[in-house]
XYZ file of C-alpha atoms in Angstrom:
644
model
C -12.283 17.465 -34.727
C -11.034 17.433 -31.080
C -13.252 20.778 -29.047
C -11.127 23.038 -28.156
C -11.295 24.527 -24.474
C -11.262 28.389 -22.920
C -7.468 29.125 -23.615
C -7.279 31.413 -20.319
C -7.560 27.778 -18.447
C -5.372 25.918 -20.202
C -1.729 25.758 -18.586
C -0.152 22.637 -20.906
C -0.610 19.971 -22.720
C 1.253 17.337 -22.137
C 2.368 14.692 -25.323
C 0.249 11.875 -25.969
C 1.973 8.883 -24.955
C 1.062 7.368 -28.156
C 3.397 4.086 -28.530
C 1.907 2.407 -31.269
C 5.874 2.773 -32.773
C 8.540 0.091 -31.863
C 8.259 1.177 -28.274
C 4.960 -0.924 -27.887
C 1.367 -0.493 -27.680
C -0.976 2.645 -26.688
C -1.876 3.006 -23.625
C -2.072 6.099 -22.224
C -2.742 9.952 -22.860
C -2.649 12.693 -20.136
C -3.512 16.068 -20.380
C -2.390 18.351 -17.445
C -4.546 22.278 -17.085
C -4.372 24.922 -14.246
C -6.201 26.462 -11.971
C -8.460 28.743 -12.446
C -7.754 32.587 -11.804
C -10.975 32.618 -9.520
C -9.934 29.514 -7.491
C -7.301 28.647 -5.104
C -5.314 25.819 -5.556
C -7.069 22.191 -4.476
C -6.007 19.825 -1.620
C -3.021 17.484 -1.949
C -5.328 14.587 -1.411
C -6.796 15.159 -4.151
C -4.003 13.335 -6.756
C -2.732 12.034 -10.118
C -4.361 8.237 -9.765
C -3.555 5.352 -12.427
C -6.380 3.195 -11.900
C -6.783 -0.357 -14.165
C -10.224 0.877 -14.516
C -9.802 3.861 -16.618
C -9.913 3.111 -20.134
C -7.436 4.638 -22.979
C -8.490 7.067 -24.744
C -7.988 7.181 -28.680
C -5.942 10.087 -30.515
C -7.033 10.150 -33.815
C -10.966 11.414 -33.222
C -11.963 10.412 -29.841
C -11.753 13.042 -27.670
C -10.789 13.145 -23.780
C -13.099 12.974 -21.540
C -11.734 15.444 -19.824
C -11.596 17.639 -22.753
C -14.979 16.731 -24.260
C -17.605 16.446 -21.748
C -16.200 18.579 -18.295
C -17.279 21.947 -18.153
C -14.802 24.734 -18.070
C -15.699 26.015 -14.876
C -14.733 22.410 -13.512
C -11.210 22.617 -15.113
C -9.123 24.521 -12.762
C -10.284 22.521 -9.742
C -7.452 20.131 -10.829
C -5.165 22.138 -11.311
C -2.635 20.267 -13.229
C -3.614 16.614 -11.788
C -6.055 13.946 -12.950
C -8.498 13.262 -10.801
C -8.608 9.988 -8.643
C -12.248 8.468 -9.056
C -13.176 6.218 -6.832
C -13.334 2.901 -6.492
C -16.236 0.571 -5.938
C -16.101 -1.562 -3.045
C -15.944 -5.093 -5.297
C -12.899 -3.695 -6.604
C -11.654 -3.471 -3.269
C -12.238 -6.655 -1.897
C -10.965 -8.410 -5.115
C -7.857 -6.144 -4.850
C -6.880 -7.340 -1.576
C -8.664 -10.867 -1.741
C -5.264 -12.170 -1.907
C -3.628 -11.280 1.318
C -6.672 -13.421 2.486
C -5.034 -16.869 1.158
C -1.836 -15.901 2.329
C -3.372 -15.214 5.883
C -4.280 -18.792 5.855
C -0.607 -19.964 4.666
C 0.743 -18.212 8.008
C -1.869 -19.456 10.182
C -1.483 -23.104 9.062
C 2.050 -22.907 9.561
C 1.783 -21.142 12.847
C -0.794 -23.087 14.075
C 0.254 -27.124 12.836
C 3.554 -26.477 11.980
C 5.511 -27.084 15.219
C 3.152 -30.167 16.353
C 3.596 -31.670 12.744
C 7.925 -30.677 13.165
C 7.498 -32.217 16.372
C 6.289 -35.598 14.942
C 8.824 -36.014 12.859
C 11.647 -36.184 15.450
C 12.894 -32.446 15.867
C 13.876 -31.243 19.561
C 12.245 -28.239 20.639
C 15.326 -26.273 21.188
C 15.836 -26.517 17.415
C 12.275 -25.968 16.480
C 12.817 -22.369 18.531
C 15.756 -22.106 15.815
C 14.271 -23.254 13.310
C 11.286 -20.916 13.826
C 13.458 -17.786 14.093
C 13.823 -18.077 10.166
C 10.918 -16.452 9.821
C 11.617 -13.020 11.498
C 15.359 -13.123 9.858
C 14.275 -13.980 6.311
C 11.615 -11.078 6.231
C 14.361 -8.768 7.399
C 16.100 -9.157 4.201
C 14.080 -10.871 1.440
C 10.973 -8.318 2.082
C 13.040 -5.347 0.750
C 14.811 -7.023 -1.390
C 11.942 -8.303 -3.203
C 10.457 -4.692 -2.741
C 13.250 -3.033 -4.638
C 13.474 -5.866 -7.704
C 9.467 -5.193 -8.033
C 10.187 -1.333 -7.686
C 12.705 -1.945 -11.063
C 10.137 -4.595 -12.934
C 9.397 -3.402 -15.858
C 7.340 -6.149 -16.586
C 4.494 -5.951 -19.341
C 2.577 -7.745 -16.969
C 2.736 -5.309 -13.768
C 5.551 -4.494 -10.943
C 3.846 -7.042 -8.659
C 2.247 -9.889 -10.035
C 5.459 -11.715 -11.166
C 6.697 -11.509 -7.712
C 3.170 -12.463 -6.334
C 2.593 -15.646 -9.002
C 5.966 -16.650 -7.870
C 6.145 -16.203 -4.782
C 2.703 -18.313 -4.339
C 3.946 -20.715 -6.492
C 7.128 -21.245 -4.894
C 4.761 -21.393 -1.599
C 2.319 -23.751 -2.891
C 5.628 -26.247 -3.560
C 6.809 -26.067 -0.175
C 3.979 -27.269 1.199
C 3.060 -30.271 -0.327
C 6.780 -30.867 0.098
C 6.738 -30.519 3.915
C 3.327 -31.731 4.208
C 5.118 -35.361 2.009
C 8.275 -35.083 3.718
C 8.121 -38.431 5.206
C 6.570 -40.230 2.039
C 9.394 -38.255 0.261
C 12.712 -39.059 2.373
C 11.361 -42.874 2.568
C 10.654 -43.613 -0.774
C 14.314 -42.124 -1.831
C 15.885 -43.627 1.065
C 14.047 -46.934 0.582
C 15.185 -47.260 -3.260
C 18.881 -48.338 -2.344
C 17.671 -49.883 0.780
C 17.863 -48.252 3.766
C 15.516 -48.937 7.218
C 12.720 -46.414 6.777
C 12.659 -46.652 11.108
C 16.243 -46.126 11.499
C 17.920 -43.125 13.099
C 19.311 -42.321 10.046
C 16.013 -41.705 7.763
C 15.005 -39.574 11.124
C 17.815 -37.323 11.248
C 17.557 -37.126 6.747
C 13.630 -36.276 7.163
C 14.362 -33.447 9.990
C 16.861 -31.984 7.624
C 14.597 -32.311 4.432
C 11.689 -30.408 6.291
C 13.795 -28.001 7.413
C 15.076 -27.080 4.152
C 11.839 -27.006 3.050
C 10.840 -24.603 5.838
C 13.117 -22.032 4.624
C 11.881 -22.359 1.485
C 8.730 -22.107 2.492
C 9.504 -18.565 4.791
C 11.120 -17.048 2.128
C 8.524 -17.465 -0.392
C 5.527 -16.392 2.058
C 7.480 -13.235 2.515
C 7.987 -12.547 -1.042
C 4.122 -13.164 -1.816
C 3.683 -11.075 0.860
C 5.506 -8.341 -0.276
C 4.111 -8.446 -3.333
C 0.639 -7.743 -2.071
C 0.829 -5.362 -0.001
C 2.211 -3.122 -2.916
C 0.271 -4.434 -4.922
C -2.800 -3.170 -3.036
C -1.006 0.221 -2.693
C -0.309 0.680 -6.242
C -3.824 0.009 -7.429
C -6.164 1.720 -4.478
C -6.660 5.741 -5.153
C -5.131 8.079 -2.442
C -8.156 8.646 -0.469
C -9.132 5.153 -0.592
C -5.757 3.619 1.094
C -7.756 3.334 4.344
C -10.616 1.560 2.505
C -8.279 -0.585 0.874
C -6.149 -2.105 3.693
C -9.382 -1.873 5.999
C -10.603 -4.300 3.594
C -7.501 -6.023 3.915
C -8.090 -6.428 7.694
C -11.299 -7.749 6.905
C -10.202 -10.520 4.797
C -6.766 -11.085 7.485
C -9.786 -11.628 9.875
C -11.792 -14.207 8.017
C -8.422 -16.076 7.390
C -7.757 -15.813 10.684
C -10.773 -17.405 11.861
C -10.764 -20.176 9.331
C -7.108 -20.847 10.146
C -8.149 -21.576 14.258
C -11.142 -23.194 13.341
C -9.962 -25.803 11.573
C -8.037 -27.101 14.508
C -11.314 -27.897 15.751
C -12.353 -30.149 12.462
C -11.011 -33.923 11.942
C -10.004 -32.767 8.517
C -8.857 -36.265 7.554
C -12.066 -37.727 8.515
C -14.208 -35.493 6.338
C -11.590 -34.571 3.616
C -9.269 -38.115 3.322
C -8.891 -37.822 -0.502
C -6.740 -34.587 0.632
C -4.356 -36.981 3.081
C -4.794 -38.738 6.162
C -3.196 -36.324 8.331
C -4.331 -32.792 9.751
C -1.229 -31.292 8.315
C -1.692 -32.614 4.669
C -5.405 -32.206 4.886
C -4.498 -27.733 5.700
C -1.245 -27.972 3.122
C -3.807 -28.889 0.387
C -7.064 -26.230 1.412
C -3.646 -23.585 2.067
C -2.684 -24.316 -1.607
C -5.949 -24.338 -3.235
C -7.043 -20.720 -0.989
C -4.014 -19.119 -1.541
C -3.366 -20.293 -5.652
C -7.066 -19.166 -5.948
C -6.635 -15.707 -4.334
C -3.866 -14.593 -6.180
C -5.041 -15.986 -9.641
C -8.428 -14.090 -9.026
C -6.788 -10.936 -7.632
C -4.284 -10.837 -10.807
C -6.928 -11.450 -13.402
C -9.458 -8.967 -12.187
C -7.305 -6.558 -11.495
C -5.061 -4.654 -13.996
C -1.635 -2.704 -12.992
C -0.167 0.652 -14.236
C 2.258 -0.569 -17.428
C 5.381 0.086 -15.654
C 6.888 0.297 -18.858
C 6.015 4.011 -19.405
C 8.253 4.852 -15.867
C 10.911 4.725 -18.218
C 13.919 2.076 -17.583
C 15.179 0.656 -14.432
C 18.574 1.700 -12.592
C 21.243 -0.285 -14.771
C 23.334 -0.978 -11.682
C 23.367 -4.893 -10.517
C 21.812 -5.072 -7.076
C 24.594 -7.368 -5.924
C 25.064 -8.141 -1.845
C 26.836 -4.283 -0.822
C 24.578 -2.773 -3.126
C 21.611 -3.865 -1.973
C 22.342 -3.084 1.663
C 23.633 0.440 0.574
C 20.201 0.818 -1.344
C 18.543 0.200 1.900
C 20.252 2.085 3.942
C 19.534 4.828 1.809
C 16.018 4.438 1.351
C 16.053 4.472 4.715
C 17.473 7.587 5.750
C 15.314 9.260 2.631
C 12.102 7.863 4.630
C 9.407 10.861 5.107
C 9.243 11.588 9.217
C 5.680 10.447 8.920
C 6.564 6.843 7.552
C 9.773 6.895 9.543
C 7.410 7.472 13.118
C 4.940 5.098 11.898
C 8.421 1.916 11.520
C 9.044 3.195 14.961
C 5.740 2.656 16.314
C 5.932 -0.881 14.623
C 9.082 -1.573 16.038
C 8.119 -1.027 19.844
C 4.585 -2.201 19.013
C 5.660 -5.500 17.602
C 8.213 -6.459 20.618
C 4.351 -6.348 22.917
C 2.217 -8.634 19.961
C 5.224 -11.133 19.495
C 4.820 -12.812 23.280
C 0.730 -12.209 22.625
C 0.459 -14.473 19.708
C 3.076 -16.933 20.576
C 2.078 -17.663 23.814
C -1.210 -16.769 24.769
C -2.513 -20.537 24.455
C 0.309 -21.553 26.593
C -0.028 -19.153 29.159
C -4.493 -19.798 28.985
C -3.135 -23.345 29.007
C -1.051 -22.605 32.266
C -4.211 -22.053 33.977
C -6.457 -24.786 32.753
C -3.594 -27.278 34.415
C -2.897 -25.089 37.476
C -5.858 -26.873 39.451
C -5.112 -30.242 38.142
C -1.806 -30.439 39.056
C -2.365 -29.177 42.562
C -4.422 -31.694 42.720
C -2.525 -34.194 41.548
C 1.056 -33.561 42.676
C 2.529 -37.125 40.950
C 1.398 -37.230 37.703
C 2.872 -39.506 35.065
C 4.333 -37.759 32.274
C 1.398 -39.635 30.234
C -0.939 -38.121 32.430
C 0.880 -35.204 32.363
C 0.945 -34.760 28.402
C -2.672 -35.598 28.197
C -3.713 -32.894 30.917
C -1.880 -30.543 28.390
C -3.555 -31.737 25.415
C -7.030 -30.650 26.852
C -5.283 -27.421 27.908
C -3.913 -26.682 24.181
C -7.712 -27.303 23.275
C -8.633 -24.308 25.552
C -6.159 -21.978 24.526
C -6.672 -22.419 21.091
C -10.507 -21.726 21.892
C -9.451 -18.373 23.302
C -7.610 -17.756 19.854
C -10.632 -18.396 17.747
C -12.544 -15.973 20.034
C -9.571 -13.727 19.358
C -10.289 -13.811 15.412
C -13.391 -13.467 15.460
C -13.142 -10.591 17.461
C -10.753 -8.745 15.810
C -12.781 -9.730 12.695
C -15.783 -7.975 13.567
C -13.674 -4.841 15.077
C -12.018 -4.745 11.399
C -15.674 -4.795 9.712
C -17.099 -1.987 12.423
C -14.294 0.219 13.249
C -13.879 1.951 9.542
C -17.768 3.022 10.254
C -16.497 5.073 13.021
C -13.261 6.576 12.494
C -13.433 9.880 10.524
C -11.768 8.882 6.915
C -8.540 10.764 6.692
C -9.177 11.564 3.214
C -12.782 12.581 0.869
C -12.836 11.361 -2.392
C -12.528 14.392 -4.465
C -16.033 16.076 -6.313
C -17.373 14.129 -9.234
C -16.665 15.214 -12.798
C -19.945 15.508 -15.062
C -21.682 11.363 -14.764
C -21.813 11.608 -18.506
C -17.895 11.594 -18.204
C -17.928 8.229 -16.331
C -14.768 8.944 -14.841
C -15.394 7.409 -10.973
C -16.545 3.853 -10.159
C -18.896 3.150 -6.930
C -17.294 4.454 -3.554
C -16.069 2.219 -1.175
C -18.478 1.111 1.534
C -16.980 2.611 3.976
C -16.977 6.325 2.934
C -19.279 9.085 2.005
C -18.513 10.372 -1.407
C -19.087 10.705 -5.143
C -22.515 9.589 -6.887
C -21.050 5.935 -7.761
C -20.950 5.076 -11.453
C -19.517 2.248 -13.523
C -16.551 2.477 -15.843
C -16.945 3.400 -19.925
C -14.956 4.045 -23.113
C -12.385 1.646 -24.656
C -11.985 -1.219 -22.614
C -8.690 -1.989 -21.155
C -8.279 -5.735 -21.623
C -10.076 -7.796 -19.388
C -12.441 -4.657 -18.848
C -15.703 -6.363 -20.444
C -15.339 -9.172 -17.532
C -14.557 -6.437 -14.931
C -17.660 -4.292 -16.158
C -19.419 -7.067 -15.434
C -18.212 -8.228 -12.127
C -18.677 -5.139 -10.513
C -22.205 -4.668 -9.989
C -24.320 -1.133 -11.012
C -24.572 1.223 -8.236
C -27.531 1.890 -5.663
C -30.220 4.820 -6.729
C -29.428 8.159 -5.941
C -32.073 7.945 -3.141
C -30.880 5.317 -1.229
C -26.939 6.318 -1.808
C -28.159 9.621 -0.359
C -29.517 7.797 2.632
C -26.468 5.662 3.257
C -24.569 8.391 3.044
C -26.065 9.922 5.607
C -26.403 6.565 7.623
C -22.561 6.137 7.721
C -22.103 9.976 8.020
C -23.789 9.969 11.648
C -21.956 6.963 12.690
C -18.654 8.573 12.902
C -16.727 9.422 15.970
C -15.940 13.475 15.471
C -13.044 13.296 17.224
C -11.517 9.261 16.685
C -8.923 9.680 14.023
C -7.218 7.073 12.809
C -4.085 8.021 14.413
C -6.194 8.648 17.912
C -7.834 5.263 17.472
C -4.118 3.339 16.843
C -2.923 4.912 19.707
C -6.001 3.725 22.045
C -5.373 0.441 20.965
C -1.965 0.414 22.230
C -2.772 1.751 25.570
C -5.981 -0.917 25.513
C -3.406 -3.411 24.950
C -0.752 -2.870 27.620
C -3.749 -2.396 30.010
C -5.039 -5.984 29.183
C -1.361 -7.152 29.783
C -1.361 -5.772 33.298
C -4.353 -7.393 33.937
C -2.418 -10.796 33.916
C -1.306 -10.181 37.518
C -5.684 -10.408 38.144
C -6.401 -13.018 36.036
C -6.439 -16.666 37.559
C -9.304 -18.969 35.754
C -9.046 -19.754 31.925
C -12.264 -17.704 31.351
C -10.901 -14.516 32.124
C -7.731 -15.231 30.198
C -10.378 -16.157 27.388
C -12.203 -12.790 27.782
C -8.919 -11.143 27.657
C -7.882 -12.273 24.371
C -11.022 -11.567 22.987
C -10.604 -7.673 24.246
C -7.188 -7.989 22.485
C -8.585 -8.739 19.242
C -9.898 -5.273 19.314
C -6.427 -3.853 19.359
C -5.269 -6.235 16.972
C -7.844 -5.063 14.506
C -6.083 -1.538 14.402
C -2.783 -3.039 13.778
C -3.786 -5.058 11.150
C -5.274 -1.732 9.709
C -3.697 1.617 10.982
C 0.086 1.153 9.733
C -0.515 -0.064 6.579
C -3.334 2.658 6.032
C -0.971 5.715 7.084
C 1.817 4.542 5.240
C -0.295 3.587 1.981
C -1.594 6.703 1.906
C 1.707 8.536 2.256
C 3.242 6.209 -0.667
C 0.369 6.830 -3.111
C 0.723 10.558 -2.433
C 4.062 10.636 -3.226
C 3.790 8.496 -6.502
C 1.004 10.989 -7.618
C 3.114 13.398 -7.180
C 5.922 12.065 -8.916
C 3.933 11.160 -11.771
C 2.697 14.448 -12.022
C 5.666 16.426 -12.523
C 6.648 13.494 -14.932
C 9.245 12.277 -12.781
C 9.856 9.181 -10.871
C 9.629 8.231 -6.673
C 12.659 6.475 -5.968
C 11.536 4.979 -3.061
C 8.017 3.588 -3.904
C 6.159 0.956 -2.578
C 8.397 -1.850 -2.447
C 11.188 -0.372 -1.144
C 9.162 1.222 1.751
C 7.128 -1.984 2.316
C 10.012 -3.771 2.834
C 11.662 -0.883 5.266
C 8.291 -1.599 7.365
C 8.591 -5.142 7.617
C 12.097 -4.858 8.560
C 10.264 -2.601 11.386
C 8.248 -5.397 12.234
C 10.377 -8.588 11.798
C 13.475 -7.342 13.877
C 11.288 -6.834 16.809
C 10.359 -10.639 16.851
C 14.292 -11.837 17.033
C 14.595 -8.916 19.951
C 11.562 -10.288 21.719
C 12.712 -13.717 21.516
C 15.788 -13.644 23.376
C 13.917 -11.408 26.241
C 11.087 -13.943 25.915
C 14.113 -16.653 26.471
C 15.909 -14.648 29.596
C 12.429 -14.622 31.327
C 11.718 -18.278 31.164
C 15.004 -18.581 31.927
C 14.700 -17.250 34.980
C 10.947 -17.620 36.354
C 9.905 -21.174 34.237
C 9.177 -23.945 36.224
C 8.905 -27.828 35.565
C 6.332 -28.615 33.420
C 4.591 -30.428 35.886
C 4.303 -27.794 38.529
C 1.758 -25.301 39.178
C 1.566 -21.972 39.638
C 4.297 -20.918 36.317
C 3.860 -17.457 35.467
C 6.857 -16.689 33.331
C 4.644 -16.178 30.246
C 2.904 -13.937 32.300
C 5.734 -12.380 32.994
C 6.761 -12.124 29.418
C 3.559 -10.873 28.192
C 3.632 -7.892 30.845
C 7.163 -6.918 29.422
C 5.133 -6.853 26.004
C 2.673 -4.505 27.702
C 5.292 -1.866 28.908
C 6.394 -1.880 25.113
C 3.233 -1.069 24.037
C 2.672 1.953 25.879
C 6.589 3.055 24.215
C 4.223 2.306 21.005
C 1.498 4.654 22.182
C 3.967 7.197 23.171
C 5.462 7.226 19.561
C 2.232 7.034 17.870
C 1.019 10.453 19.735
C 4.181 12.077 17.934
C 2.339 11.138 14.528
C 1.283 13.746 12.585
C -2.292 13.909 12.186
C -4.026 14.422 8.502
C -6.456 16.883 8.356
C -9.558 15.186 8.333
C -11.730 15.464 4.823
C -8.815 15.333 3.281
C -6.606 18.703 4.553
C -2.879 17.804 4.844
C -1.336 20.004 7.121
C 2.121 21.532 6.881
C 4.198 24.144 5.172
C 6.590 24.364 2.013
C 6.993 24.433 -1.942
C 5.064 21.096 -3.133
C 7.152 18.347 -0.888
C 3.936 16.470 0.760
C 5.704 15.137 3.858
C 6.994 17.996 6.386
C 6.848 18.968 9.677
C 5.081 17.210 12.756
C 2.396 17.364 15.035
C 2.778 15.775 18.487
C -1.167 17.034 19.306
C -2.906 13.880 20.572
């Protein structure tokens, strides 16, 4: 017999969504209560949460834990909403382990792929082309992909279809490019063809290319795949956790990426190829294959099933565009500020990243060829060489110090959100806390096991004594900045960064330009964190929500994933063609000392970072523990705060 609870508490009780019918199998139950009359109503950060960790609960004679083992006098405090436990900080890092292998797709093909494009023949005017594919194809596969995962009603999860094949589909393209010349002169060669003539040159530029496109696409649909996917499955208050995490992992990829440029892979890995490029294609596919395969098995989605069915309309060509457009006018004025921040913020990091070794490279060969006014163009192509050495030097120093900004700065900015009080311990309703905040007393998951639960139980390791819990509490507590907000801290970093750009009038030696990007990486950090964070949080709110009142947000995380990268990607194509007017104008021969147009083009990125730092103040700033500011009847997004 089920207890029964105080009736003066209990609002409704909502149906057991018992589908052991033709519908499909159990796998959830909900039961919603009030507040109590003593007791106001809680916090909205404290919200409805799915989490894969929760196990079902039976009908027939197994109680809720809710119902069974919470005291009444901790009933109203949810008034209506489960309560989101928290998440231990192995769950975490294996939910955004992931983005990790993809970081070290895009760095291998940032890094090798134009020298390796290069080799086979390509110009570099159409390399610039070629590399523009990037930008365009995550203007409009991103959201696309964001809306079909929105609509999957996949037994398997929204996300992991899109993120299996999506890596899959990566993992393809390159071997394929990595092969291309093994590829095009083996076919070629079969009815006879000169594997040296112009002809096999011109097919094997056109095979790689194709297989470039391929390649962008599929990154970008992996990509958006994961980044919901880590919003879906991280609890409200933990969103900052979860993609600080995320920056943590971008940062180890990061470095591994640059440092391999500094390893003759061939020479210590030859059964992988014997080139650099096939050597990274094969380490790209085994990271990234094993990231996502570890991330999907460990980690279990919502059943999207129970969101009821998709929109029956076909998203053909006008309708998707008109679906975007109107997810994009429906954007909350907090996620709308934070795209516009992106936008100006992403015009300043596009000439940063692009052409910070050229410009560190600039002034390695300054001296040299003042010394040497009539270089060879041999000469001149091996002073360069050594100079591509340096500035990629100055990029390692650049991950690594944006990795260790990414693994301190979470200790110091005030969380934005608490993770709400426990329920009774017996209840086992909360996991361990994330590193990174102060919170519950951790515990580890019980009931039913969802599948894969026994191996999760025993991945995630028991929690700390109370003692010591209390201590590190209290360690991480005092370590916090009282006043640096997230918000605050994003902001600083823009106005850190355009400051380091006008210091590129100063700077004259390759050391300085070294120290410089490693200041950058600082700022860098926060973008890799901030945005995703504040608009995270602001999705999962609104899915709570949603889910609450039974309902369904019609602009979840894909869609608005997608909207952001659009933010981000259009940027780069705007940048560009500045980027191309400047050298236009101030480039001189490659030869001659003294060229400053990158200079010149990463001081324009500087002015658009302080636009960035501008828009960022105009952010509205969560109450910190938790308190979300505003006024109105239930809508969680309203109103502004331009208060720095």
């Amino acid at each position: 017999m089920e207890p029964r609870l105080p009736s003066r508490r209990i609002s409704k009780e909502l149906p057991y969504h018992n589908d052991q019918g033709p519908e499909g199998p159990y796998q959830d139950t909900s039961v919603r209560f009030s507040k109590s009359v003593s007791r106001g109503k809680p916090s909205l950060e404290f919200l409805n949460e799915a989490s894969p960790l929760l196990s079902p609960q039976r009908r027939d004679d197994d109680a809720s834990p809710i119902t069974s083992g919470t005291p009444a006098d901790e009933l109203d405090y949810l008034d209506g909403e489960e309560q989101a436990e928290s998440k231990s900080h192995w769950y975490l890092f294996v939910l955004t382990l992931s983005i990790g292998g993809l970081q070290i797709a895009w760095a291998t093909e940032i890094s090798n792929g134009s020298p390796y494009l290069l080799s086979l023949g390509m110009s570099k005017a159409l390399l610039a082309i070629v590399w523009i594919i990037g930008p365009l194809s995550g203007v409009i596969v991103q959201p696309y992909i964001g809306i079909r995962s929105d609509n999957c009603r996949s037994r398997f999860g929204k996300r992991k279809p899109f993120m299996i094949g999506g890596a899959s589909a990566t993992l393809l393209s390159f071997l394929a490019l990595a092969w291309t010349r093994e590829i095009v002169h083996g076919v070629v060669g079969f009815f006879g063809a000169d594997p040296e003539s112009h002809f096999v040159q011109i097919a094997s530029i056109c095979f790689a290319i194709g297989w470039v496109c391929l390649l962008d696409v599929s990154i970008n649909t992996v990509q958006a795949g994961i980044r919901a996917f880590i919003v879906d499955n991280a609890p409200t208050h933990q969103q900052e956790d979860a993609n600080a995490w995320a920056g943590v992992i971008l940062g180890v990829g990061s470095v591994l990426g640059y440092l391999s440029g500094y390893v003759n892979l061939p020479k210590i890995m030859p059964f992988f190829g014997n080139t650099q490029f096939k050597v990274l294609s094969v380490i790209t596919c085994i990271a990234l294959g094993g990231t996502v395969f570890i991330s999907c098995v460990f980690v279990t989605e919502r059943d999207p099933r129970h969101d009821g069915p998709p929109p029956a309309n076909e998203l053909g060509v006008i309708a998707f565009f008109k679906q975007i457009y109107t997810s994009a006018r429906r954007l909350s004025p907090q996620i709308r500020k934070v795209c516009e921040v992106q936008f100006f913020n992403w015009i300043g990091w596009f000439p940063f990243l692009f052409y910070i070794t050229t410009y560190i490279g600039q002034l390695h060969v300054n001296p040299i060829f003042r010394a040497n006014p009539n270089m060879s163009p041999a000469e001149i192509d091996e002073a360069w060489e050594s100079a591509t050495r340096v500035g990629s030097f100055a990029l390692l120093i650049f991950a690594i110090t944006s990795f260790s900004s990414n693994m301190l700065l979470p200790f110091l900015v005030v969380p934005t959100y608490h993770a709400p009080p426990p329920l009774n311990r017996a209840d086992s309703f909360q996991s361990p806390i994330s590193p990174y905040r102060s919170g519950n007393p951790p515990t580890t998951p019980s009931g039913t096991p969802l599948p894969m639960s026994a191996s999760m139980t025993s991945f995630f390791p028991p929690p700390p004594s109370e003692p010591s819990h209390s201590r590190l509490t209290r360690l991480l507590s005092s370590a916090q900045i009282p006043w640096l907000t997230l918000r605050r801290a994003w902001m600083l970093s823009h106005l850190l960064f355009a400051l380091c750009m006008a210091s590129t009038f100063f700077i004259t030696t390759p050391l300085a330009a070294t120290i410089l990007a490693g200041v950058v990486g600082l700022s860098w950090a926060l973008s890799l964190w901030a945005p995703f964070a504040l608009i995270s949080a602001e999705i999962s709110k609104r899915d709570a929500q949603a889910r609450k009142t039974g309902g369904v947000n019609d602009d979840q995380a894909g869609v608005v994933l997608g909207l952001h990268n659009v933010a981000i990607s259009a940027p780069q194509i705007l940048a560009t063609l500045v980027s191309s007017a400047i050298f236009r104008i101030a480039q001189k021969g490659r030869g001659e000392p003294g060229d400053d147009s990158v200079g010149w083009v990463m001081r324009f990125g500087g002015l658009a970072a302080l636009m960035a730092a501008y828009m960022t103040s105009r952010l509205r700033e969560e109450g910190t523990g938790g308190e979300v500011k505003g006024k109105g009847n239930g809508d969680i997004d309203r109103g502004d705060s331009d208060s720095v």
